[in-house]
Amino acid sequence: MAGKLFQLKIISPDRVFYEGDVTMVEFTSSEGEMGVYADHVPLTTILMPGIMTIHEQDGIKKAALHAGFVEILQDKVNILAEVAEWPEEIDINRANEARIRAERRLGGTSGESNIDILRAELALKRSLTRIKLLS
Ligand code: ATP
């Protein structure tokens, strides 16, 4: 039997990234990986960089989500994403360069002082998410 549908809306600063009826959505929250079906208990959570998988009735779509908020309501899920990308929008070379930059900063080989560790860790997570989505 097909799963029960609920409304999913994903808004990024420059567009309605996705809007449709889905059976499940998976994403990475501050509490870890989450999979949300219809009739999930209402809650709000924070998005972390990760691959989001949208389960539609006839297939799945994957995208990279890097930061934002998730609002789970009784019959719909709203995601306010600061940065969201479909696979075809990702520039793999740019992602690789960002990964190398972040790894150098975290490994102490960038030659810079005053490294913001958290910022570098998040940049690394974003780049790895982009690379993983394309692999
Ligand atoms: P970079 O250091 O290369 O800018 P970043 O992770 O710091 O990477 P973000 O702050 O996450 O970049 O994103 C800034 C904007 O650039 C967003 O619109 C995002 O979609 C876009 N962007 C970042 N990296 C890529 C990429 N590899 N391919 C396509 N768009 C990207």
Short mmCIF file of C-alpha atoms and ligand atoms in Angstrom, two decimals:
data_model
loop_
_atom_site.label_atom_id
_atom_site.label_comp_id
_atom_site.label_asym_id
_atom_site.label_seq_id
_atom_site.Cartn_x
_atom_site.Cartn_y
_atom_site.Cartn_z
CA MET A 1 0.00 0.00 0.00
CA ALA A 2 1.31 3.45 -0.85
CA GLY A 3 2.34 5.61 2.12
CA LYS A 4 0.09 8.43 3.25
CA LEU A 5 0.93 11.77 1.65
CA PHE A 6 1.73 15.06 3.31
CA GLN A 7 2.73 18.47 1.97
CA LEU A 8 6.41 19.40 1.82
CA LYS A 9 7.54 22.94 1.10
CA ILE A 10 11.19 23.96 0.96
CA ILE A 11 11.97 27.65 0.65
CA SER A 12 15.44 29.08 0.14
CA PRO A 13 16.29 32.78 0.11
CA ASP A 14 15.93 33.07 -3.67
CA ARG A 15 13.17 30.59 -4.60
CA VAL A 16 10.59 28.02 -3.67
CA PHE A 17 13.05 25.14 -3.89
CA TYR A 18 10.43 22.39 -3.72
CA GLU A 19 6.71 22.10 -3.20
CA GLY A 20 4.77 18.87 -3.45
CA ASP A 21 3.03 15.92 -1.85
CA VAL A 22 5.39 13.31 -0.48
CA THR A 23 5.32 10.10 1.55
CA MET A 24 8.56 10.73 3.46
CA VAL A 25 11.41 13.16 3.74
CA GLU A 26 14.87 12.43 5.16
CA PHE A 27 17.34 15.09 6.25
CA THR A 28 20.10 15.79 8.75
CA SER A 29 19.03 17.73 11.82
CA SER A 30 21.06 18.94 14.79
CA GLU A 31 19.91 15.76 16.54
CA GLY A 32 21.00 13.46 13.72
CA GLU A 33 19.38 11.81 10.72
CA MET A 34 15.60 12.15 10.63
CA GLY A 35 12.95 10.50 8.51
CA VAL A 36 9.53 12.12 8.62
CA TYR A 37 6.31 10.43 7.53
CA ALA A 38 2.74 11.77 7.61
CA ASP A 39 1.31 12.25 11.09
CA HIS A 40 4.70 12.85 12.67
CA VAL A 41 4.57 14.51 16.05
CA PRO A 42 4.81 18.33 15.53
CA LEU A 43 8.24 19.79 16.28
CA THR A 44 10.82 22.24 15.00
CA THR A 45 14.47 21.43 14.50
CA ILE A 46 17.66 22.85 13.03
CA LEU A 47 19.09 21.64 9.72
CA MET A 48 22.70 20.54 9.47
CA PRO A 49 24.59 20.03 6.20
CA GLY A 50 23.43 16.78 4.63
CA ILE A 51 21.67 15.07 1.77
CA MET A 52 17.91 15.38 1.82
CA THR A 53 15.90 12.58 0.23
CA ILE A 54 12.37 13.37 -0.86
CA HIS A 55 10.16 10.32 -1.32
CA GLU A 56 7.43 11.04 -3.83
CA GLN A 57 4.74 8.52 -4.75
CA ASP A 58 6.61 7.47 -7.88
CA GLY A 59 10.25 7.98 -7.00
CA ILE A 60 12.84 9.86 -4.98
CA LYS A 61 14.66 13.16 -5.39
CA LYS A 62 17.89 14.09 -3.66
CA ALA A 63 19.27 17.51 -2.85
CA ALA A 64 21.92 19.10 -0.65
CA LEU A 65 20.64 21.18 2.28
CA HIS A 66 23.23 23.03 4.33
CA ALA A 67 21.53 25.11 6.98
CA GLY A 68 18.10 26.24 8.06
CA PHE A 69 15.05 25.22 10.04
CA VAL A 70 12.49 22.45 9.77
CA GLU A 71 8.95 22.90 11.01
CA ILE A 72 6.91 19.71 11.29
CA LEU A 73 3.20 20.46 11.54
CA GLN A 74 0.28 18.06 11.71
CA ASP A 75 -0.26 17.77 7.96
CA LYS A 76 2.74 19.52 6.42
CA VAL A 77 6.46 20.05 6.73
CA ASN A 78 8.07 23.42 6.02
CA ILE A 79 11.80 23.73 5.52
CA LEU A 80 13.45 27.15 5.50
CA ALA A 81 16.83 26.45 3.96
CA GLU A 82 19.63 29.00 3.93
CA VAL A 83 21.36 27.05 1.16
CA ALA A 84 19.82 24.29 -0.99
CA GLU A 85 21.05 22.71 -4.22
CA TRP A 86 19.87 20.06 -6.68
CA PRO A 87 22.70 17.76 -7.89
CA GLU A 88 22.88 19.40 -11.33
CA GLU A 89 23.50 22.79 -9.71
CA ILE A 90 26.62 21.68 -7.88
CA ASP A 91 30.04 22.65 -9.20
CA ILE A 92 32.23 19.68 -8.18
CA ASN A 93 35.51 21.56 -8.61
CA ARG A 94 34.35 24.34 -6.35
CA ALA A 95 33.26 21.77 -3.75
CA ASN A 96 36.64 20.03 -3.92
CA GLU A 97 38.48 23.33 -3.52
CA ALA A 98 36.31 24.19 -0.51
CA ARG A 99 37.05 20.75 0.98
CA ILE A 100 40.81 21.18 0.57
CA ARG A 101 40.70 24.70 2.04
CA ALA A 102 38.72 23.52 5.07
CA GLU A 103 40.96 20.48 5.61
CA ARG A 104 44.08 22.69 5.53
CA ARG A 105 42.55 25.06 8.05
CA LEU A 106 41.57 22.19 10.34
CA GLY A 107 44.93 20.46 9.90
CA GLY A 108 46.90 23.61 10.73
CA THR A 109 48.62 23.72 7.34
CA SER A 110 46.87 26.75 5.90
CA GLY A 111 49.47 29.18 7.21
CA GLU A 112 46.72 31.28 8.78
CA SER A 113 46.44 32.21 12.42
CA ASN A 114 43.10 32.63 14.21
CA ILE A 115 41.32 29.78 12.48
CA ASP A 116 37.61 29.64 13.28
CA ILE A 117 37.37 25.87 13.84
CA LEU A 118 33.57 25.64 13.85
CA ARG A 119 33.36 27.65 10.64
CA ALA A 120 35.95 25.41 8.97
CA GLU A 121 34.17 22.27 10.19
CA LEU A 122 30.86 23.46 8.74
CA ALA A 123 32.54 24.41 5.45
CA LEU A 124 34.05 20.91 5.34
CA LYS A 125 30.63 19.33 5.99
CA ARG A 126 29.05 21.41 3.22
CA SER A 127 31.75 20.46 0.73
CA LEU A 128 31.56 16.74 1.65
CA THR A 129 27.77 16.81 1.32
CA ARG A 130 28.07 18.28 -2.18
CA ILE A 131 30.72 15.73 -3.18
CA LYS A 132 28.67 12.83 -1.76
CA LEU A 133 25.52 13.93 -3.57
CA LEU A 134 27.38 13.73 -6.89
CA SER A 135 29.13 10.41 -6.20
P1 ATP B 1 32.55 28.16 -1.08
O1 ATP B 1 33.65 28.25 -0.06
O2 ATP B 1 32.96 27.46 -2.35
O3 ATP B 1 31.81 29.47 -1.30
P2 ATP B 1 30.55 27.43 0.84
O4 ATP B 1 30.18 26.09 1.39
O5 ATP B 1 31.19 28.37 1.80
O6 ATP B 1 31.48 27.17 -0.43
P3 ATP B 1 27.92 28.44 0.93
O7 ATP B 1 28.11 29.59 1.88
O8 ATP B 1 27.35 27.15 1.45
O9 ATP B 1 29.31 28.12 0.19
O10 ATP B 1 27.04 28.89 -0.31
C1 ATP B 1 27.09 30.20 -0.88
C2 ATP B 1 26.38 30.13 -2.24
O11 ATP B 1 27.23 29.46 -3.17
C3 ATP B 1 25.08 29.37 -2.23
O12 ATP B 1 24.18 29.95 -3.13
C4 ATP B 1 25.47 27.98 -2.70
O13 ATP B 1 24.40 27.28 -3.31
C5 ATP B 1 26.58 28.29 -3.68
N1 ATP B 1 27.58 27.22 -3.75
C6 ATP B 1 28.56 26.96 -2.85
N2 ATP B 1 29.31 25.92 -3.24
C7 ATP B 1 28.80 25.50 -4.43
C8 ATP B 1 29.13 24.47 -5.33
N3 ATP B 1 30.16 23.62 -5.14
N4 ATP B 1 28.39 24.34 -6.45
C9 ATP B 1 27.36 25.17 -6.69
N5 ATP B 1 26.98 26.16 -5.87
C10 ATP B 1 27.68 26.33 -4.75
#
